[in-house]
Short mmCIF file of C-alpha atoms and ligand atoms in Angstrom, two decimals:
data_model
loop_
_atom_site.label_atom_id
_atom_site.label_comp_id
_atom_site.label_asym_id
_atom_site.label_seq_id
_atom_site.Cartn_x
_atom_site.Cartn_y
_atom_site.Cartn_z
CA UNK A 1 -109.14 -42.49 -27.75
CA UNK A 2 -105.66 -41.25 -28.66
CA UNK A 3 -102.27 -41.95 -26.79
CA UNK A 4 -100.72 -39.18 -25.35
CA UNK A 5 -96.87 -38.56 -25.20
CA UNK A 6 -96.32 -36.85 -21.85
CA UNK A 7 -92.97 -34.96 -20.73
CA UNK A 8 -92.37 -34.17 -17.00
CA UNK A 9 -89.71 -31.56 -16.16
CA UNK A 10 -88.13 -32.42 -12.67
CA UNK A 11 -87.85 -35.39 -10.76
CA UNK A 12 -88.50 -33.99 -7.43
CA UNK A 13 -91.82 -34.50 -5.13
CA UNK A 14 -94.14 -33.23 -7.92
CA UNK A 15 -92.46 -34.88 -10.83
CA UNK A 16 -92.39 -38.11 -8.79
CA UNK A 17 -96.21 -37.55 -8.14
CA UNK A 18 -96.84 -37.25 -11.79
CA UNK A 19 -95.56 -40.34 -13.09
CA UNK A 20 -97.56 -42.24 -10.42
CA UNK A 21 -100.62 -40.65 -10.90
CA UNK A 22 -100.29 -40.55 -14.91
CA UNK A 23 -99.63 -44.20 -14.88
CA UNK A 24 -102.79 -44.91 -12.53
CA UNK A 25 -104.77 -42.73 -14.71
CA UNK A 26 -103.69 -45.00 -17.87
CA UNK A 27 -100.75 -42.83 -19.37
CA UNK A 28 -97.98 -44.75 -19.91
CA UNK A 29 -96.04 -42.69 -21.98
CA UNK A 30 -94.24 -40.37 -19.75
CA UNK A 31 -90.48 -39.15 -19.74
CA UNK A 32 -89.28 -37.26 -16.86
CA UNK A 33 -86.27 -34.92 -17.52
CA UNK A 34 -83.88 -34.33 -14.58
CA UNK A 35 -81.14 -31.89 -14.77
CA UNK A 36 -79.54 -33.30 -11.63
CA UNK A 37 -78.09 -36.74 -11.14
CA UNK A 38 -80.97 -38.01 -8.64
CA UNK A 39 -84.40 -37.63 -7.60
CA UNK A 40 -85.62 -35.67 -4.90
CA UNK A 41 -85.59 -31.90 -5.91
CA UNK A 42 -85.33 -29.57 -3.11
CA UNK A 43 -84.61 -32.57 -0.47
CA UNK A 44 -81.69 -33.46 -2.72
CA UNK A 45 -80.13 -30.09 -3.16
CA UNK A 46 -80.99 -28.67 0.46
CA UNK A 47 -78.79 -30.63 3.09
CA UNK A 48 -77.80 -27.92 5.44
CA UNK A 49 -77.43 -28.91 9.09
CA UNK A 50 -80.72 -28.93 11.00
CA UNK A 51 -82.82 -29.12 7.74
CA UNK A 52 -86.26 -30.77 8.56
CA UNK A 53 -89.81 -29.76 7.12
CA UNK A 54 -92.01 -27.81 9.25
CA UNK A 55 -95.15 -29.41 7.83
CA UNK A 56 -95.95 -32.74 9.97
CA UNK A 57 -94.11 -35.53 8.24
CA UNK A 58 -97.59 -37.63 7.99
CA UNK A 59 -99.05 -34.88 6.18
CA UNK A 60 -96.02 -33.86 4.36
CA UNK A 61 -96.30 -37.51 2.42
CA UNK A 62 -98.05 -38.51 -0.55
CA UNK A 63 -101.71 -39.41 0.18
CA UNK A 64 -101.16 -42.79 -2.01
CA UNK A 65 -97.89 -43.87 -0.16
CA UNK A 66 -98.33 -43.20 3.67
CA UNK A 67 -94.96 -43.92 5.57
CA UNK A 68 -95.25 -45.50 9.03
CA UNK A 69 -91.61 -45.13 9.82
CA UNK A 70 -91.41 -41.39 10.04
CA UNK A 71 -89.21 -40.75 13.09
CA UNK A 72 -90.54 -37.64 14.12
CA UNK A 73 -93.37 -35.23 14.01
CA UNK A 74 -91.14 -32.78 11.92
CA UNK A 75 -88.69 -35.60 10.49
CA UNK A 76 -85.25 -34.38 9.12
CA UNK A 77 -84.35 -33.77 5.49
CA UNK A 78 -82.41 -36.94 4.74
CA UNK A 79 -85.40 -38.84 5.98
CA UNK A 80 -87.57 -36.83 3.44
CA UNK A 81 -85.05 -37.31 0.86
CA UNK A 82 -84.88 -41.06 1.24
CA UNK A 83 -88.59 -41.35 1.43
CA UNK A 84 -89.12 -39.79 -2.03
CA UNK A 85 -86.20 -41.73 -3.27
CA UNK A 86 -88.01 -44.95 -2.09
CA UNK A 87 -91.13 -44.14 -3.47
CA UNK A 88 -89.72 -43.08 -7.11
CA UNK A 89 -87.55 -46.44 -6.91
CA UNK A 90 -90.52 -48.71 -5.99
CA UNK A 91 -92.69 -46.92 -8.66
CA UNK A 92 -90.12 -47.17 -11.37
CA UNK A 93 -89.64 -43.29 -11.79
CA UNK A 94 -85.90 -43.71 -12.09
CA UNK A 95 -86.42 -46.05 -15.24
CA UNK A 96 -88.56 -43.47 -16.92
CA UNK A 97 -85.94 -40.56 -16.11
CA UNK A 98 -83.26 -38.84 -18.19
CA UNK A 99 -80.76 -37.63 -15.39
CA UNK A 100 -77.98 -35.03 -15.92
CA UNK A 101 -79.88 -33.16 -18.75
CA UNK A 102 -81.37 -30.04 -18.66
CA UNK A 103 -84.37 -28.95 -20.51
CA UNK A 104 -83.36 -25.75 -22.26
CA UNK A 105 -86.46 -24.92 -24.42
CA UNK A 106 -90.00 -25.79 -25.37
CA UNK A 107 -91.79 -24.84 -28.61
CA UNK A 108 -95.36 -25.41 -29.36
CA UNK A 109 -96.52 -25.95 -32.92
CA UNK A 110 -99.36 -27.57 -34.18
CA UNK A 111 -100.71 -29.22 -30.95
CA UNK A 112 -97.38 -30.68 -29.79
CA UNK A 113 -94.26 -29.43 -27.80
CA UNK A 114 -90.92 -29.76 -28.90
CA UNK A 115 -88.51 -30.49 -26.23
CA UNK A 116 -84.76 -29.71 -26.22
CA UNK A 117 -82.24 -30.40 -23.70
CA UNK A 118 -78.58 -28.94 -23.15
CA UNK A 119 -77.30 -32.47 -24.29
CA UNK A 120 -78.83 -31.65 -27.97
CA UNK A 121 -81.67 -34.28 -27.37
CA UNK A 122 -84.87 -33.10 -29.16
CA UNK A 123 -88.34 -34.93 -28.74
CA UNK A 124 -92.12 -34.28 -29.24
CA UNK A 125 -94.78 -34.33 -26.57
CA UNK A 126 -98.39 -33.74 -26.71
CA UNK A 127 -98.31 -32.72 -23.15
CA UNK A 128 -95.57 -30.97 -20.65
CA UNK A 129 -95.97 -31.17 -16.94
CA UNK A 130 -93.40 -28.69 -15.43
CA UNK A 131 -92.59 -30.00 -11.99
CA UNK A 132 -89.66 -27.51 -11.67
CA UNK A 133 -90.19 -26.44 -7.81
CA UNK A 134 -90.93 -22.89 -6.57
CA UNK A 135 -88.02 -22.47 -4.15
CA UNK A 136 -85.13 -23.49 -6.60
CA UNK A 137 -83.06 -20.43 -7.63
CA UNK A 138 -81.01 -19.24 -4.90
CA UNK A 139 -81.00 -15.63 -4.09
CA UNK A 140 -77.58 -14.64 -3.70
CA UNK A 141 -77.23 -11.23 -1.71
CA UNK A 142 -75.43 -8.35 -3.65
CA UNK A 143 -72.98 -7.60 -0.93
CA UNK A 144 -69.81 -5.74 -1.78
CA UNK A 145 -66.84 -7.86 -1.16
CA UNK A 146 -68.63 -10.96 -0.94
CA UNK A 147 -65.87 -12.66 -3.49
CA UNK A 148 -62.99 -11.35 -1.42
CA UNK A 149 -64.08 -13.68 1.94
CA UNK A 150 -61.08 -15.90 2.63
CA UNK A 151 -62.99 -18.74 4.60
CA UNK A 152 -65.75 -20.92 2.98
CA UNK A 153 -68.74 -18.93 1.90
CA UNK A 154 -72.14 -20.65 0.38
CA UNK A 155 -75.67 -20.45 0.22
CA UNK A 156 -78.02 -22.51 2.47
CA UNK A 157 -79.09 -24.72 -0.56
CA UNK A 158 -75.42 -25.49 -1.63
CA UNK A 159 -74.06 -26.52 1.74
CA UNK A 160 -70.22 -27.56 1.32
CA UNK A 161 -69.98 -30.51 3.47
CA UNK A 162 -66.26 -30.51 3.01
CA UNK A 163 -65.91 -27.24 5.15
CA UNK A 164 -65.19 -28.27 8.77
CA UNK A 165 -67.75 -26.59 11.20
CA UNK A 166 -66.61 -27.85 14.49
CA UNK A 167 -65.00 -25.11 16.62
CA UNK A 168 -65.02 -22.76 13.95
CA UNK A 169 -66.39 -19.01 13.76
CA UNK A 170 -69.58 -19.29 11.83
CA UNK A 171 -71.73 -16.57 10.32
CA UNK A 172 -75.26 -16.77 9.22
CA UNK A 173 -76.94 -14.09 7.09
CA UNK A 174 -80.89 -14.40 7.54
CA UNK A 175 -83.56 -14.96 9.86
CA UNK A 176 -85.81 -17.09 7.45
CA UNK A 177 -86.89 -20.87 8.12
CA UNK A 178 -83.38 -22.14 6.80
CA UNK A 179 -81.39 -19.49 8.98
CA UNK A 180 -83.36 -20.73 12.16
CA UNK A 181 -82.80 -24.35 11.61
CA UNK A 182 -79.00 -23.78 10.70
CA UNK A 183 -78.53 -21.65 13.84
CA UNK A 184 -80.43 -24.17 16.12
CA UNK A 185 -77.94 -27.31 14.59
CA UNK A 186 -74.50 -25.45 14.64
CA UNK A 187 -74.60 -23.22 17.88
CA UNK A 188 -73.35 -26.12 19.97
CA UNK A 189 -70.56 -27.13 17.51
CA UNK A 190 -69.35 -23.80 16.66
CA UNK A 191 -66.68 -21.62 18.44
CA UNK A 192 -69.00 -18.76 17.77
CA UNK A 193 -72.13 -18.15 15.77
CA UNK A 194 -73.02 -14.44 14.39
CA UNK A 195 -76.64 -14.36 13.16
CA UNK A 196 -76.78 -11.37 10.68
CA UNK A 197 -80.45 -10.22 11.13
CA UNK A 198 -81.70 -7.65 8.55
CA UNK A 199 -85.40 -8.38 10.00
CA UNK A 200 -86.20 -10.26 13.01
CA UNK A 201 -88.95 -12.92 12.76
CA UNK A 202 -91.94 -14.28 14.83
CA UNK A 203 -91.23 -17.88 15.69
CA UNK A 204 -94.06 -20.25 16.22
CA UNK A 205 -93.29 -22.70 18.92
CA UNK A 206 -93.49 -26.25 17.88
CA UNK A 207 -92.58 -29.42 19.63
CA UNK A 208 -90.68 -31.85 17.70
CA UNK A 209 -92.03 -35.19 19.04
CA UNK A 210 -90.26 -38.60 17.95
CA UNK A 211 -92.33 -41.46 17.21
CA UNK A 212 -91.12 -44.29 19.31
CA UNK A 213 -91.12 -48.24 18.04
CA UNK A 214 -94.41 -48.80 19.43
CA UNK A 215 -96.08 -45.76 17.73
CA UNK A 216 -94.48 -46.87 14.13
CA UNK A 217 -95.54 -50.57 14.61
CA UNK A 218 -98.88 -49.34 15.40
CA UNK A 219 -98.94 -47.40 11.98
CA UNK A 220 -97.62 -50.39 10.27
CA UNK A 221 -100.06 -52.70 11.38
CA UNK A 222 -103.20 -50.45 11.06
CA UNK A 223 -102.98 -48.41 7.97
CA UNK A 224 -106.45 -46.67 9.00
CA UNK A 225 -104.88 -45.50 11.93
CA UNK A 226 -102.35 -43.83 9.90
CA UNK A 227 -104.88 -42.42 7.51
CA UNK A 228 -106.75 -40.75 10.41
CA UNK A 229 -103.78 -39.29 11.73
CA UNK A 230 -102.95 -37.78 8.45
CA UNK A 231 -106.63 -36.49 8.15
CA UNK A 232 -106.63 -35.26 11.74
CA UNK A 233 -103.23 -33.22 10.89
CA UNK A 234 -104.36 -32.02 7.80
CA UNK A 235 -107.57 -30.55 9.42
CA UNK A 236 -105.49 -28.86 11.92
CA UNK A 237 -103.01 -27.53 9.90
CA UNK A 238 -105.59 -26.12 7.54
CA UNK A 239 -107.76 -24.47 10.44
CA UNK A 240 -105.02 -23.04 12.67
CA UNK A 241 -102.29 -22.08 10.10
CA UNK A 242 -103.06 -22.56 6.34
CA UNK A 243 -106.64 -20.87 6.38
CA UNK A 244 -105.83 -18.81 9.11
CA UNK A 245 -103.20 -16.39 7.34
CA UNK A 246 -105.61 -15.82 4.56
CA UNK A 247 -107.86 -14.26 6.90
CA UNK A 248 -105.79 -11.39 8.98
CA UNK A 249 -108.68 -10.92 11.43
CA UNK A 250 -109.61 -14.35 12.04
CA UNK A 251 -109.35 -15.89 15.78
CA UNK A 252 -106.83 -18.55 14.49
CA UNK A 253 -104.67 -15.67 13.25
CA UNK A 254 -104.89 -13.79 16.61
CA UNK A 255 -103.91 -17.60 18.51
CA UNK A 256 -100.94 -17.81 16.09
CA UNK A 257 -99.81 -13.97 17.23
CA UNK A 258 -100.29 -14.74 20.79
CA UNK A 259 -98.39 -18.27 20.70
CA UNK A 260 -95.35 -16.22 18.87
CA UNK A 261 -95.66 -13.26 21.42
CA UNK A 262 -95.51 -15.66 24.47
CA UNK A 263 -92.83 -17.71 22.91
CA UNK A 264 -90.65 -14.53 22.40
CA UNK A 265 -91.11 -13.79 26.35
CA UNK A 266 -89.26 -16.86 26.95
CA UNK A 267 -86.03 -14.76 25.84
CA UNK A 268 -84.61 -14.09 29.10
CA UNK A 269 -82.18 -11.16 28.28
CA UNK A 270 -84.51 -8.13 27.72
CA UNK A 271 -82.22 -6.28 25.31
CA UNK A 272 -81.89 -9.80 23.26
CA UNK A 273 -85.54 -10.14 23.42
CA UNK A 274 -86.24 -6.81 22.06
CA UNK A 275 -83.51 -7.17 19.13
CA UNK A 276 -85.69 -10.36 18.21
CA UNK A 277 -89.22 -8.61 18.38
CA UNK A 278 -90.42 -8.02 14.73
CA UNK A 279 -92.66 -4.77 14.34
CA UNK A 280 -94.92 -6.25 12.26
CA UNK A 281 -97.46 -9.07 12.49
CA UNK A 282 -96.74 -12.77 13.05
CA UNK A 283 -97.01 -14.51 9.51
CA UNK A 284 -96.90 -11.42 7.58
CA UNK A 285 -93.75 -13.19 6.31
CA UNK A 286 -93.88 -16.78 6.07
CA UNK A 287 -94.08 -18.10 9.69
CA UNK A 288 -90.91 -20.03 10.92
CA UNK A 289 -91.63 -22.71 13.27
CA UNK A 290 -88.80 -23.51 16.00
CA UNK A 291 -88.78 -25.05 19.37
CA UNK A 292 -84.98 -24.57 19.66
CA UNK A 293 -84.26 -21.51 18.19
CA UNK A 294 -84.74 -19.05 21.02
CA UNK A 295 -82.47 -21.59 23.40
CA UNK A 296 -79.76 -21.64 20.74
CA UNK A 297 -79.59 -17.78 20.02
CA UNK A 298 -79.21 -17.53 24.09
CA UNK A 299 -76.25 -19.54 24.01
CA UNK A 300 -73.08 -17.63 25.28
CA UNK A 301 -71.30 -18.41 22.10
CA UNK A 302 -73.92 -16.79 20.00
CA UNK A 303 -74.78 -13.20 18.90
CA UNK A 304 -77.55 -11.44 16.91
CA UNK A 305 -75.90 -8.77 14.74
CA UNK A 306 -78.49 -6.07 13.84
CA UNK A 307 -76.23 -3.40 12.33
CA UNK A 308 -76.65 -3.52 8.81
CA UNK A 309 -73.88 -5.39 6.73
CA UNK A 310 -71.46 -2.61 4.74
CA UNK A 311 -69.26 -5.06 3.28
CA UNK A 312 -67.55 -8.63 3.29
CA UNK A 313 -63.79 -8.78 3.74
CA UNK A 314 -61.12 -11.17 3.67
CA UNK A 315 -61.49 -11.75 7.50
CA UNK A 316 -65.20 -11.55 7.92
CA UNK A 317 -68.06 -9.28 7.91
CA UNK A 318 -67.93 -5.42 8.40
CA UNK A 319 -71.26 -3.77 9.77
CA UNK A 320 -71.88 -0.25 9.26
CA UNK A 321 -70.69 0.61 12.82
CA UNK A 322 -67.28 -0.29 11.79
CA UNK A 323 -67.19 -3.63 13.72
CA UNK A 324 -65.53 -6.51 11.85
CA UNK A 325 -67.06 -9.86 12.94
CA UNK A 326 -64.16 -12.27 12.11
CA UNK A 327 -65.50 -15.46 10.77
CA UNK A 328 -64.07 -19.01 9.22
CA UNK A 329 -67.52 -19.67 7.58
CA UNK A 330 -70.18 -17.37 6.05
CA UNK A 331 -73.45 -19.08 5.41
CA UNK A 332 -75.99 -17.15 3.00
CA UNK A 333 -79.55 -18.16 4.44
CA UNK A 334 -80.69 -15.49 1.76
CA UNK A 335 -83.62 -17.36 0.39
CA UNK A 336 -84.68 -18.07 -3.27
CA UNK A 337 -85.71 -16.01 -6.28
CA UNK A 338 -89.39 -17.41 -6.05
CA UNK A 339 -90.43 -15.54 -9.09
CA UNK A 340 -88.33 -17.70 -11.65
CA UNK A 341 -90.83 -20.55 -12.18
CA UNK A 342 -89.71 -22.71 -15.20
CA UNK A 343 -86.80 -20.32 -15.97
CA UNK A 344 -84.25 -20.37 -17.57
CA UNK A 345 -86.23 -22.67 -19.83
CA UNK A 346 -87.14 -20.91 -23.18
CA UNK A 347 -90.90 -21.43 -23.60
CA UNK A 348 -92.19 -20.36 -27.02
CA UNK A 349 -96.40 -21.04 -26.90
CA UNK A 350 -98.83 -20.80 -29.49
CA UNK A 351 -98.44 -17.85 -32.25
CA UNK A 352 -94.84 -17.56 -31.12
CA UNK A 353 -95.87 -16.06 -27.62
CA UNK A 354 -92.89 -16.22 -25.34
CA UNK A 355 -93.42 -16.99 -21.81
CA UNK A 356 -90.56 -14.64 -20.70
CA UNK A 357 -92.68 -11.71 -22.51
CA UNK A 358 -96.02 -12.82 -21.02
CA UNK A 359 -94.31 -12.92 -17.69
CA UNK A 360 -92.18 -9.79 -18.21
CA UNK A 361 -93.71 -8.17 -15.18
CA UNK A 362 -94.19 -11.05 -13.02
CA UNK A 363 -95.26 -14.61 -13.52
CA UNK A 364 -99.00 -15.60 -13.13
CA UNK A 365 -101.06 -18.74 -13.89
CA UNK A 366 -104.78 -19.37 -14.00
CA UNK A 367 -105.77 -21.36 -10.83
CA UNK A 368 -101.82 -21.48 -10.41
CA UNK A 369 -101.41 -24.13 -12.99
CA UNK A 370 -102.12 -23.04 -16.63
CA UNK A 371 -101.49 -20.00 -18.83
CA UNK A 372 -103.35 -18.49 -21.82
CA UNK A 373 -101.20 -19.09 -25.14
CA UNK A 374 -99.61 -22.04 -23.71
CA UNK A 375 -102.00 -25.02 -24.65
CA UNK A 376 -101.06 -28.57 -23.06
CA UNK A 377 -98.61 -27.11 -20.45
CA UNK A 378 -99.19 -27.39 -17.06
CA UNK A 379 -97.05 -25.79 -14.09
CA UNK A 380 -97.47 -27.89 -11.11
CA UNK A 381 -97.11 -25.50 -7.70
CA UNK A 382 -97.12 -22.82 -10.45
CA UNK A 383 -97.34 -18.94 -9.68
CA UNK A 384 -100.38 -17.60 -7.52
CA UNK A 385 -100.56 -21.17 -5.69
CA UNK A 386 -101.01 -21.93 -1.84
CA UNK A 387 -97.05 -21.85 -1.43
CA UNK A 388 -95.67 -21.36 2.01
CA UNK A 389 -98.69 -22.14 3.90
CA UNK A 390 -99.84 -25.44 3.16
CA UNK A 391 -98.10 -28.92 2.20
CA UNK A 392 -96.71 -28.52 -1.64
CA UNK A 393 -97.55 -32.44 -1.84
CA UNK A 394 -101.27 -31.71 -1.31
CA UNK A 395 -101.32 -29.07 -3.60
CA UNK A 396 -99.41 -30.96 -6.46
CA UNK A 397 -101.45 -33.80 -5.93
CA UNK A 398 -104.60 -31.66 -6.26
CA UNK A 399 -103.29 -30.11 -9.52
CA UNK A 400 -102.45 -33.64 -11.10
CA UNK A 401 -105.91 -34.86 -10.39
CA UNK A 402 -107.41 -31.59 -12.16
CA UNK A 403 -104.69 -31.86 -14.78
CA UNK A 404 -105.60 -35.35 -15.48
CA UNK A 405 -109.13 -34.65 -16.08
CA UNK A 406 -108.11 -32.07 -18.70
CA UNK A 407 -105.91 -35.05 -20.24
CA UNK A 408 -108.90 -36.92 -20.76
CA UNK A 409 -110.23 -34.34 -23.07
CA UNK A 410 -107.29 -34.70 -24.97
CA UNK A 411 -107.12 -38.45 -24.78
CA UNK A 412 -111.06 -38.26 -26.33
CA UNK A 413 -109.61 -36.40 -29.48
CA UNK A 414 -109.16 -32.47 -28.75
CA UNK A 415 -105.69 -31.09 -29.76
CA UNK A 416 -105.24 -28.90 -27.34
CA UNK A 417 -106.60 -27.19 -24.19
CA UNK A 418 -105.78 -23.93 -22.64
CA UNK A 419 -107.15 -21.24 -20.47
CA UNK A 420 -108.91 -18.26 -22.14
CA UNK A 421 -107.45 -14.91 -21.44
CA UNK A 422 -111.01 -13.81 -20.16
CA UNK A 423 -110.93 -16.48 -17.39
CA UNK A 424 -107.26 -15.97 -16.49
CA UNK A 425 -107.76 -12.11 -16.28
CA UNK A 426 -111.15 -12.80 -13.94
CA UNK A 427 -109.21 -14.93 -11.84
CA UNK A 428 -106.18 -12.61 -11.42
CA UNK A 429 -108.68 -9.70 -10.56
CA UNK A 430 -110.55 -11.78 -7.82
CA UNK A 431 -107.22 -13.18 -6.57
CA UNK A 432 -105.61 -9.75 -6.16
CA UNK A 433 -108.77 -8.36 -4.50
CA UNK A 434 -108.83 -11.25 -2.01
CA UNK A 435 -105.20 -10.48 -1.15
CA UNK A 436 -106.55 -7.54 0.84
CA UNK A 437 -107.75 -9.83 3.50
CA UNK A 438 -104.66 -11.70 4.06
CA UNK A 439 -101.95 -11.35 6.84
CA UNK A 440 -99.24 -11.01 4.17
CA UNK A 441 -100.23 -7.21 3.45
CA UNK A 442 -100.37 -5.93 7.06
CA UNK A 443 -96.97 -4.54 6.72
CA UNK A 444 -94.01 -6.28 5.85
CA UNK A 445 -91.66 -7.21 3.02
CA UNK A 446 -91.50 -10.71 2.30
CA UNK A 447 -91.00 -13.12 -0.62
CA UNK A 448 -94.85 -13.51 -0.80
CA UNK A 449 -95.05 -9.87 -2.53
CA UNK A 450 -94.59 -9.04 -6.25
CA UNK A 451 -93.05 -6.01 -7.73
CA UNK A 452 -96.29 -4.35 -6.82
CA UNK A 453 -96.31 -5.26 -3.29
CA UNK A 454 -99.06 -7.70 -3.95
CA UNK A 455 -99.16 -11.32 -2.44
CA UNK A 456 -98.34 -13.31 -5.47
CA UNK A 457 -99.85 -16.52 -3.41
CA UNK A 458 -103.42 -18.10 -3.34
CA UNK A 459 -105.29 -15.59 -1.19
CA UNK A 460 -108.44 -17.88 -0.35
CA UNK A 461 -108.67 -21.06 1.98
CA UNK A 462 -107.22 -24.36 1.27
CA UNK A 463 -110.81 -25.74 1.30
CA UNK A 464 -111.40 -23.42 -1.73
CA UNK A 465 -108.37 -24.42 -3.51
CA UNK A 466 -109.80 -28.01 -3.18
CA UNK A 467 -113.06 -26.87 -4.61
CA UNK A 468 -111.26 -25.30 -7.45
CA UNK A 469 -109.15 -28.41 -8.09
CA UNK A 470 -112.00 -31.03 -7.97
CA UNK A 471 -113.26 -30.41 -11.67
CA UNK A 472 -112.03 -28.09 -14.41
CA UNK A 473 -114.63 -25.67 -15.49
CA UNK A 474 -114.50 -26.17 -19.27
CA UNK A 475 -116.31 -22.92 -19.93
CA UNK A 476 -112.92 -21.37 -18.78
CA UNK A 477 -110.85 -23.51 -21.26
CA UNK A 478 -110.43 -22.97 -25.30
CA UNK A 479 -110.73 -26.62 -26.43
CA UNK A 480 -109.08 -27.01 -29.88
CA UNK A 481 -110.15 -30.14 -32.10
CA UNK A 482 -107.12 -29.66 -34.61
CA UNK A 483 -106.85 -26.00 -35.82
CA UNK A 484 -103.12 -25.25 -35.59
CA UNK A 485 -103.63 -21.96 -33.96
CA UNK A 486 -105.38 -23.29 -31.15
CA UNK A 487 -108.52 -21.06 -31.40
CA UNK A 488 -110.69 -24.20 -32.51
CA UNK A 489 -114.05 -25.16 -31.05
CA UNK A 490 -114.58 -23.67 -27.54
CA UNK A 491 -115.84 -26.12 -25.02
P1 LIG B 1 -86.18 -16.55 3.35
O1 LIG B 1 -87.43 -16.92 4.11
O2 LIG B 1 -86.55 -15.95 2.10
O3 LIG B 1 -85.30 -15.59 4.17
C1 LIG B 1 -84.36 -15.12 3.62
C2 LIG B 1 -83.34 -14.20 4.72
O4 LIG B 1 -82.34 -13.78 4.31
C3 LIG B 1 -84.15 -13.06 5.15
O5 LIG B 1 -84.31 -13.02 6.68
C4 LIG B 1 -83.90 -11.89 4.53
O6 LIG B 1 -83.87 -10.85 5.35
C5 LIG B 1 -82.30 -12.43 4.48
N1 LIG B 1 -81.70 -11.50 3.60
C6 LIG B 1 -81.97 -11.57 2.20
N2 LIG B 1 -80.73 -11.10 1.59
C7 LIG B 1 -80.11 -10.28 2.14
C8 LIG B 1 -79.03 -9.22 2.26
N3 LIG B 1 -78.59 -8.86 1.09
N4 LIG B 1 -78.65 -8.72 3.19
C9 LIG B 1 -79.28 -9.41 4.72
N5 LIG B 1 -79.91 -10.21 4.88
C10 LIG B 1 -80.45 -10.81 3.54
O7 LIG B 1 -85.25 -17.93 3.06
P2 LIG B 1 -85.16 -19.33 3.51
O8 LIG B 1 -84.96 -19.14 5.08
O9 LIG B 1 -84.45 -19.81 2.76
O10 LIG B 1 -86.86 -19.70 3.51
C11 LIG B 1 -87.51 -19.49 2.07
C12 LIG B 1 -88.75 -20.38 1.99
O11 LIG B 1 -88.27 -21.93 2.05
C13 LIG B 1 -89.29 -20.11 3.53
O12 LIG B 1 -90.14 -19.18 3.66
C14 LIG B 1 -90.30 -21.54 3.59
O13 LIG B 1 -91.38 -21.49 2.41
C15 LIG B 1 -89.10 -22.60 2.73
N6 LIG B 1 -88.69 -23.33 3.95
C16 LIG B 1 -89.35 -24.31 4.55
C17 LIG B 1 -88.78 -25.21 5.45
C18 LIG B 1 -89.48 -25.81 6.18
O14 LIG B 1 -89.22 -26.41 7.17
N7 LIG B 1 -90.47 -26.08 5.52
C19 LIG B 1 -87.23 -24.97 5.83
C20 LIG B 1 -86.68 -23.82 5.10
C21 LIG B 1 -87.19 -23.11 3.99
P3 LIG B 1 -85.34 -9.82 5.01
O15 LIG B 1 -86.48 -10.45 5.92
O16 LIG B 1 -84.65 -8.59 5.84
O17 LIG B 1 -85.69 -9.83 3.90
#
């Protein structure tokens, strides 16, 4: 048995889980690198009004850290951040983390990774686990004149809490989950709210029921009750959403569409209703869930602007019909660069292979976790994973259980483990074929689609993902016993 020295990049949800699961499996030499000042990842960064998670809170929790105190079915973002912070603190994650230091490069040689940070720190690790998140780099719209806006303009993930909101004229660009939550939270506070809609979205109605103290006490007193609640939510979420979207013709998918159509009918004004009606199938884009949005957008001080934006001016947004929408605050709820996995970290793998070159067309990873040519490197929630239609916590936990089994191969003496090119190619061929049955290819533009218009996500059921993650198939891996080129004994 050899001791392994592990670097984890990112102290968000997946990075915190990594420390805990690695320690449970007996891997104690773990250092976390976090470029920000605190843990929490996306929940530290996204603080916009109305932020919540549309995966039920008892499901959007670590399996090993249930939380009896969730206040709502879909608890708000600050509560979610506090949950991660407290799990990390209890589990000693902070003590293992180098904060405020960004990893800039990873270089593989002779079975080890040299990791360098922006501050000049360098060290060598046997294993690197990238927990760098998926929806991390804001997608800033290329709108002419954006810099000339005289009011405050910021991306939804960079909310400026110094900017007053109450009684101001607010513009929100976008109609994704972030924009819908922001609209619901701000319309009562704004003098006027303009929602700039390039594409309407189907909205799944959800009821955000609070848990009262008696329910929270019952969960606290009976962990088995909480476990059953979590399992029930997990099964329902898989059957009625996560698996449904991977089979466009399924009855569950038809039920989602019907629920969205009926929800849209609750919009009283027929003109507004038609403005909000998408011309593609529900869940083709990542489904938006909200019980508040239609009420909010029907408020007398709210407008949906469907004319295309021509340019941004000092006073507001000029649309192509010539109208100037005067604003004090402009929120860019324009999404994320979901293809920027790991980057801008420069990663040089075996035989000087650069990840930027391998991913020049688009990122991809065998079983959404590992890449040929990059031994002992694991990408949690990596490319081609079940992103958007499942709890990323479950995905990270399943991937960690799988990763730890590969680390056991290293602990038992192997120098390096990486997927074979053949296995990765076969996976990608099967994956692309399976995307043809998903609702994501039924005729819409979305961040699921890659440069070819093929969904980049996991196209099979979540149950299949669980099966694949149960045990690594070592025939799909090259296990090197010490040859520095990583092409030693095949397992
Ligand atoms: P998004 O779903 O990618 O939506 C971006 C919006 O901005 C779209 O409506 C898009 O229009 C619009 N847009 C982008 N560039 C534009 C431009 N140049 N001009 C006009 N409109 C433009 O982003 P998001 O709402 O931040 O959500 C991203 C993902 O984060 C979600 O899909 C979800 O997975 C996750 N999320 C989850 C939660 C949660 O509750 N769990 C909450 C927020 C976000 P088009 O549709 O026309 O492209």
